[in-house]
């Protein structure tokens, strides 16, 4: 079917003779429906992701503290220990940092959880209490 060159109801004319087609409604609705589905899925799984991240961060802080202050190894090798364990879920994004003055190792999962473990020569590595 040939077109007459006249703009249709969904077209915009921009200075020239050729109409510019607007995105169709079904594409817009599909994108909105996909975004809505993503938001619903994230809301449904948020608590589970947060719990996995908290457990992963606590495990990472404890392992990092023992690695750094009991075994007296460099911090970069301690992060390698976490990669070997192959934590599942949100726990796989654990990153470690240390505060050498207070002998504390902090583990965090971005946007979800953080945990720290303190080293005491008499008691070893202790996690900070969890806060819900």
PDB file of N, CA and C in Angstrom, residues 50-115:
ATOM      1  N   UNK A  50      18.629  -9.473  51.311  1.00  0.00           N
ATOM      2  CA  UNK A  50      19.221  -8.794  52.462  1.00  0.00           C
ATOM      3  C   UNK A  50      19.754  -9.793  53.476  1.00  0.00           C
ATOM      4  N   UNK A  51      19.011 -10.865  53.731  1.00  0.00           N
ATOM      5  CA  UNK A  51      19.470 -11.877  54.678  1.00  0.00           C
ATOM      6  C   UNK A  51      20.716 -12.597  54.167  1.00  0.00           C
ATOM      7  N   UNK A  52      20.732 -12.949  52.888  1.00  0.00           N
ATOM      8  CA  UNK A  52      21.929 -13.580  52.307  1.00  0.00           C
ATOM      9  C   UNK A  52      23.128 -12.647  52.387  1.00  0.00           C
ATOM     10  N   UNK A  53      22.901 -11.370  52.143  1.00  0.00           N
ATOM     11  CA  UNK A  53      23.986 -10.396  52.196  1.00  0.00           C
ATOM     12  C   UNK A  53      24.508 -10.236  53.625  1.00  0.00           C
ATOM     13  N   UNK A  54      23.615 -10.237  54.608  1.00  0.00           N
ATOM     14  CA  UNK A  54      24.031 -10.095  55.998  1.00  0.00           C
ATOM     15  C   UNK A  54      24.850 -11.304  56.452  1.00  0.00           C
ATOM     16  N   UNK A  55      24.418 -12.487  56.086  1.00  0.00           N
ATOM     17  CA  UNK A  55      25.174 -13.690  56.432  1.00  0.00           C
ATOM     18  C   UNK A  55      26.523 -13.695  55.716  1.00  0.00           C
ATOM     19  N   UNK A  56      26.535 -13.320  54.445  1.00  0.00           N
ATOM     20  CA  UNK A  56      27.791 -13.260  53.691  1.00  0.00           C
ATOM     21  C   UNK A  56      28.751 -12.232  54.260  1.00  0.00           C
ATOM     22  N   UNK A  57      28.220 -11.074  54.668  1.00  0.00           N
ATOM     23  CA  UNK A  57      29.078 -10.035  55.253  1.00  0.00           C
ATOM     24  C   UNK A  57      29.626 -10.486  56.598  1.00  0.00           C
ATOM     25  N   UNK A  58      28.810 -11.143  57.421  1.00  0.00           N
ATOM     26  CA  UNK A  58      29.282 -11.634  58.715  1.00  0.00           C
ATOM     27  C   UNK A  58      30.365 -12.699  58.518  1.00  0.00           C
ATOM     28  N   UNK A  59      30.135 -13.613  57.595  1.00  0.00           N
ATOM     29  CA  UNK A  59      31.137 -14.643  57.306  1.00  0.00           C
ATOM     30  C   UNK A  59      32.420 -14.001  56.795  1.00  0.00           C
ATOM     31  N   UNK A  60      32.294 -13.037  55.907  1.00  0.00           N
ATOM     32  CA  UNK A  60      33.463 -12.360  55.360  1.00  0.00           C
ATOM     33  C   UNK A  60      34.250 -11.607  56.409  1.00  0.00           C
ATOM     34  N   UNK A  61      33.547 -10.928  57.332  1.00  0.00           N
ATOM     35  CA  UNK A  61      34.237 -10.189  58.393  1.00  0.00           C
ATOM     36  C   UNK A  61      34.989 -11.140  59.309  1.00  0.00           C
ATOM     37  N   UNK A  62      34.365 -12.232  59.652  1.00  0.00           N
ATOM     38  CA  UNK A  62      35.009 -13.216  60.541  1.00  0.00           C
ATOM     39  C   UNK A  62      36.219 -13.851  59.865  1.00  0.00           C
ATOM     40  N   UNK A  63      36.057 -14.323  58.647  1.00  0.00           N
ATOM     41  CA  UNK A  63      37.173 -14.938  57.917  1.00  0.00           C
ATOM     42  C   UNK A  63      38.285 -13.920  57.681  1.00  0.00           C
ATOM     43  N   UNK A  64      37.922 -12.689  57.336  1.00  0.00           N
ATOM     44  CA  UNK A  64      38.917 -11.651  57.117  1.00  0.00           C
ATOM     45  C   UNK A  64      39.695 -11.313  58.373  1.00  0.00           C
ATOM     46  N   UNK A  65      39.003 -11.264  59.497  1.00  0.00           N
ATOM     47  CA  UNK A  65      39.667 -10.960  60.771  1.00  0.00           C
ATOM     48  C   UNK A  65      40.647 -12.068  61.150  1.00  0.00           C
ATOM     49  N   UNK A  66      40.207 -13.314  61.030  1.00  0.00           N
ATOM     50  CA  UNK A  66      41.092 -14.443  61.356  1.00  0.00           C
ATOM     51  C   UNK A  66      42.280 -14.467  60.407  1.00  0.00           C
ATOM     52  N   UNK A  67      42.030 -14.251  59.140  1.00  0.00           N
ATOM     53  CA  UNK A  67      43.096 -14.258  58.142  1.00  0.00           C
ATOM     54  C   UNK A  67      44.118 -13.160  58.429  1.00  0.00           C
ATOM     55  N   UNK A  68      43.623 -11.963  58.722  1.00  0.00           N
ATOM     56  CA  UNK A  68      44.513 -10.802  58.876  1.00  0.00           C
ATOM     57  C   UNK A  68      45.247 -10.784  60.214  1.00  0.00           C
ATOM     58  N   UNK A  69      44.525 -11.015  61.313  1.00  0.00           N
ATOM     59  CA  UNK A  69      45.127 -10.807  62.626  1.00  0.00           C
ATOM     60  C   UNK A  69      45.559 -12.090  63.330  1.00  0.00           C
ATOM     61  N   UNK A  70      44.954 -13.226  63.039  1.00  0.00           N
ATOM     62  CA  UNK A  70      45.402 -14.484  63.634  1.00  0.00           C
ATOM     63  C   UNK A  70      46.504 -15.091  62.769  1.00  0.00           C
ATOM     64  N   UNK A  71      46.240 -15.182  61.451  1.00  0.00           N
ATOM     65  CA  UNK A  71      47.242 -15.741  60.533  1.00  0.00           C
ATOM     66  C   UNK A  71      48.271 -14.711  60.099  1.00  0.00           C
ATOM     67  N   UNK A  72      47.999 -13.444  60.323  1.00  0.00           N
ATOM     68  CA  UNK A  72      48.869 -12.320  59.977  1.00  0.00           C
ATOM     69  C   UNK A  72      49.258 -12.321  58.499  1.00  0.00           C
ATOM     70  N   UNK A  73      48.226 -12.487  57.655  1.00  0.00           N
ATOM     71  CA  UNK A  73      48.413 -12.450  56.206  1.00  0.00           C
ATOM     72  C   UNK A  73      47.953 -11.109  55.674  1.00  0.00           C
ATOM     73  N   UNK A  74      48.424 -10.708  54.481  1.00  0.00           N
ATOM     74  CA  UNK A  74      47.961  -9.448  53.880  1.00  0.00           C
ATOM     75  C   UNK A  74      46.467  -9.515  53.537  1.00  0.00           C
ATOM     76  N   UNK A  75      45.813  -8.355  53.554  1.00  0.00           N
ATOM     77  CA  UNK A  75      44.367  -8.285  53.330  1.00  0.00           C
ATOM     78  C   UNK A  75      43.958  -8.775  51.939  1.00  0.00           C
ATOM     79  N   UNK A  76      44.787  -8.545  50.921  1.00  0.00           N
ATOM     80  CA  UNK A  76      44.397  -8.993  49.575  1.00  0.00           C
ATOM     81  C   UNK A  76      44.320 -10.510  49.474  1.00  0.00           C
ATOM     82  N   UNK A  77      45.125 -11.240  50.243  1.00  0.00           N
ATOM     83  CA  UNK A  77      45.010 -12.708  50.233  1.00  0.00           C
ATOM     84  C   UNK A  77      43.759 -13.151  50.988  1.00  0.00           C
ATOM     85  N   UNK A  78      43.323 -12.348  51.954  1.00  0.00           N
ATOM     86  CA  UNK A  78      42.104 -12.676  52.700  1.00  0.00           C
ATOM     87  C   UNK A  78      40.875 -12.590  51.798  1.00  0.00           C
ATOM     88  N   UNK A  79      40.856 -11.604  50.915  1.00  0.00           N
ATOM     89  CA  UNK A  79      39.744 -11.514  49.968  1.00  0.00           C
ATOM     90  C   UNK A  79      39.760 -12.710  49.011  1.00  0.00           C
ATOM     91  N   UNK A  80      40.939 -13.199  48.701  1.00  0.00           N
ATOM     92  CA  UNK A  80      41.044 -14.399  47.869  1.00  0.00           C
ATOM     93  C   UNK A  80      40.424 -15.615  48.537  1.00  0.00           C
ATOM     94  N   UNK A  81      40.496 -15.681  49.877  1.00  0.00           N
ATOM     95  CA  UNK A  81      39.873 -16.791  50.604  1.00  0.00           C
ATOM     96  C   UNK A  81      38.362 -16.803  50.411  1.00  0.00           C
ATOM     97  N   UNK A  82      37.761 -15.626  50.337  1.00  0.00           N
ATOM     98  CA  UNK A  82      36.315 -15.553  50.126  1.00  0.00           C
ATOM     99  C   UNK A  82      35.923 -16.008  48.727  1.00  0.00           C
ATOM    100  N   UNK A  83      36.788 -15.761  47.756  1.00  0.00           N
ATOM    101  CA  UNK A  83      36.494 -16.183  46.380  1.00  0.00           C
ATOM    102  C   UNK A  83      36.523 -17.703  46.263  1.00  0.00           C
ATOM    103  N   UNK A  84      37.413 -18.345  47.028  1.00  0.00           N
ATOM    104  CA  UNK A  84      37.536 -19.805  46.987  1.00  0.00           C
ATOM    105  C   UNK A  84      36.291 -20.466  47.564  1.00  0.00           C
ATOM    106  N   UNK A  85      35.716 -19.864  48.605  1.00  0.00           N
ATOM    107  CA  UNK A  85      34.546 -20.429  49.263  1.00  0.00           C
ATOM    108  C   UNK A  85      33.348 -20.443  48.328  1.00  0.00           C
ATOM    109  N   UNK A  86      33.291 -19.498  47.391  1.00  0.00           N
ATOM    110  CA  UNK A  86      32.207 -19.408  46.412  1.00  0.00           C
ATOM    111  C   UNK A  86      30.851 -19.233  47.090  1.00  0.00           C
ATOM    112  N   UNK A  87      30.713 -18.116  47.810  1.00  0.00           N
ATOM    113  CA  UNK A  87      29.451 -17.806  48.482  1.00  0.00           C
ATOM    114  C   UNK A  87      28.333 -17.671  47.448  1.00  0.00           C
ATOM    115  N   UNK A  88      27.139 -18.078  47.817  1.00  0.00           N
ATOM    116  CA  UNK A  88      25.987 -18.029  46.911  1.00  0.00           C
ATOM    117  C   UNK A  88      25.179 -16.752  47.133  1.00  0.00           C
ATOM    118  N   UNK A  89      24.329 -16.440  46.193  1.00  0.00           N
ATOM    119  CA  UNK A  89      23.421 -15.306  46.310  1.00  0.00           C
ATOM    120  C   UNK A  89      24.151 -13.981  46.423  1.00  0.00           C
ATOM    121  N   UNK A  90      23.628 -13.120  47.279  1.00  0.00           N
ATOM    122  CA  UNK A  90      24.199 -11.789  47.444  1.00  0.00           C
ATOM    123  C   UNK A  90      25.548 -11.839  48.155  1.00  0.00           C
ATOM    124  N   UNK A  91      25.870 -12.940  48.820  1.00  0.00           N
ATOM    125  CA  UNK A  91      27.135 -13.079  49.523  1.00  0.00           C
ATOM    126  C   UNK A  91      28.348 -13.055  48.624  1.00  0.00           C
ATOM    127  N   UNK A  92      28.171 -13.285  47.342  1.00  0.00           N
ATOM    128  CA  UNK A  92      29.328 -13.305  46.435  1.00  0.00           C
ATOM    129  C   UNK A  92      29.902 -11.921  46.161  1.00  0.00           C
ATOM    130  N   UNK A  93      29.210 -10.864  46.587  1.00  0.00           N
ATOM    131  CA  UNK A  93      29.684  -9.498  46.358  1.00  0.00           C
ATOM    132  C   UNK A  93      30.346  -8.881  47.596  1.00  0.00           C
ATOM    133  N   UNK A  94      30.773  -9.726  48.531  1.00  0.00           N
ATOM    134  CA  UNK A  94      31.389  -9.234  49.765  1.00  0.00           C
ATOM    135  C   UNK A  94      32.757  -8.623  49.460  1.00  0.00           C
ATOM    136  N   UNK A  95      32.990  -7.436  50.022  1.00  0.00           N
ATOM    137  CA  UNK A  95      34.308  -6.813  49.924  1.00  0.00           C
ATOM    138  C   UNK A  95      34.797  -6.504  51.340  1.00  0.00           C
ATOM    139  N   UNK A  96      36.118  -6.572  51.532  1.00  0.00           N
ATOM    140  CA  UNK A  96      36.717  -6.399  52.850  1.00  0.00           C
ATOM    141  C   UNK A  96      37.535  -5.122  52.915  1.00  0.00           C
ATOM    142  N   UNK A  97      37.577  -4.545  54.117  1.00  0.00           N
ATOM    143  CA  UNK A  97      38.468  -3.423  54.409  1.00  0.00           C
ATOM    144  C   UNK A  97      38.886  -3.560  55.864  1.00  0.00           C
ATOM    145  N   UNK A  98      39.983  -2.905  56.212  1.00  0.00           N
ATOM    146  CA  UNK A  98      40.453  -3.029  57.589  1.00  0.00           C
ATOM    147  C   UNK A  98      40.765  -1.674  58.188  1.00  0.00           C
ATOM    148  N   UNK A  99      40.660  -1.619  59.499  1.00  0.00           N
ATOM    149  CA  UNK A  99      41.095  -0.468  60.279  1.00  0.00           C
ATOM    150  C   UNK A  99      42.204  -0.993  61.184  1.00  0.00           C
ATOM    151  N   UNK A 100      43.443  -0.711  60.819  1.00  0.00           N
ATOM    152  CA  UNK A 100      44.589  -1.284  61.528  1.00  0.00           C
ATOM    153  C   UNK A 100      44.707  -0.760  62.950  1.00  0.00           C
ATOM    154  N   UNK A 101      44.284   0.469  63.213  1.00  0.00           N
ATOM    155  CA  UNK A 101      44.398   1.029  64.568  1.00  0.00           C
ATOM    156  C   UNK A 101      43.502   0.309  65.566  1.00  0.00           C
ATOM    157  N   UNK A 102      42.273   0.005  65.166  1.00  0.00           N
ATOM    158  CA  UNK A 102      41.347  -0.678  66.074  1.00  0.00           C
ATOM    159  C   UNK A 102      41.343  -2.185  65.875  1.00  0.00           C
ATOM    160  N   UNK A 103      42.134  -2.668  64.926  1.00  0.00           N
ATOM    161  CA  UNK A 103      42.203  -4.096  64.584  1.00  0.00           C
ATOM    162  C   UNK A 103      40.811  -4.643  64.254  1.00  0.00           C
ATOM    163  N   UNK A 104      40.170  -3.963  63.326  1.00  0.00           N
ATOM    164  CA  UNK A 104      38.820  -4.308  62.906  1.00  0.00           C
ATOM    165  C   UNK A 104      38.810  -4.576  61.405  1.00  0.00           C
ATOM    166  N   UNK A 105      38.119  -5.629  61.014  1.00  0.00           N
ATOM    167  CA  UNK A 105      37.901  -5.930  59.598  1.00  0.00           C
ATOM    168  C   UNK A 105      36.424  -5.696  59.317  1.00  0.00           C
ATOM    169  N   UNK A 106      36.157  -4.920  58.289  1.00  0.00           N
ATOM    170  CA  UNK A 106      34.780  -4.628  57.892  1.00  0.00           C
ATOM    171  C   UNK A 106      34.491  -5.307  56.565  1.00  0.00           C
ATOM    172  N   UNK A 107      33.346  -5.958  56.503  1.00  0.00           N
ATOM    173  CA  UNK A 107      32.895  -6.602  55.277  1.00  0.00           C
ATOM    174  C   UNK A 107      31.572  -5.968  54.878  1.00  0.00           C
ATOM    175  N   UNK A 108      31.391  -5.758  53.579  1.00  0.00           N
ATOM    176  CA  UNK A 108      30.139  -5.151  53.131  1.00  0.00           C
ATOM    177  C   UNK A 108      29.703  -5.735  51.801  1.00  0.00           C
ATOM    178  N   UNK A 109      28.394  -5.733  51.623  1.00  0.00           N
ATOM    179  CA  UNK A 109      27.764  -6.051  50.349  1.00  0.00           C
ATOM    180  C   UNK A 109      27.065  -4.762  49.946  1.00  0.00           C
ATOM    181  N   UNK A 110      27.451  -4.163  48.820  1.00  0.00           N
ATOM    182  CA  UNK A 110      26.927  -2.845  48.460  1.00  0.00           C
ATOM    183  C   UNK A 110      25.400  -2.768  48.510  1.00  0.00           C
ATOM    184  N   UNK A 111      24.913  -1.731  49.178  1.00  0.00           N
ATOM    185  CA  UNK A 111      23.494  -1.394  49.304  1.00  0.00           C
ATOM    186  C   UNK A 111      22.675  -2.367  50.152  1.00  0.00           C
ATOM    187  N   UNK A 112      23.273  -3.452  50.636  1.00  0.00           N
ATOM    188  CA  UNK A 112      22.476  -4.449  51.341  1.00  0.00           C
ATOM    189  C   UNK A 112      22.888  -4.678  52.791  1.00  0.00           C
ATOM    190  N   UNK A 113      24.190  -4.850  53.060  1.00  0.00           N
ATOM    191  CA  UNK A 113      24.599  -5.220  54.415  1.00  0.00           C
ATOM    192  C   UNK A 113      26.047  -4.853  54.664  1.00  0.00           C
ATOM    193  N   UNK A 114      26.358  -4.695  55.953  1.00  0.00           N
ATOM    194  CA  UNK A 114      27.738  -4.515  56.374  1.00  0.00           C
ATOM    195  C   UNK A 114      27.897  -5.133  57.748  1.00  0.00           C
ATOM    196  N   UNK A 115      29.098  -5.598  58.034  1.00  0.00           N
ATOM    197  CA  UNK A 115      29.381  -6.253  59.295  1.00  0.00           C
ATOM    198  C   UNK A 115      30.853  -6.061  59.607  1.00  0.00           C
TER     199      UNK A 115
END
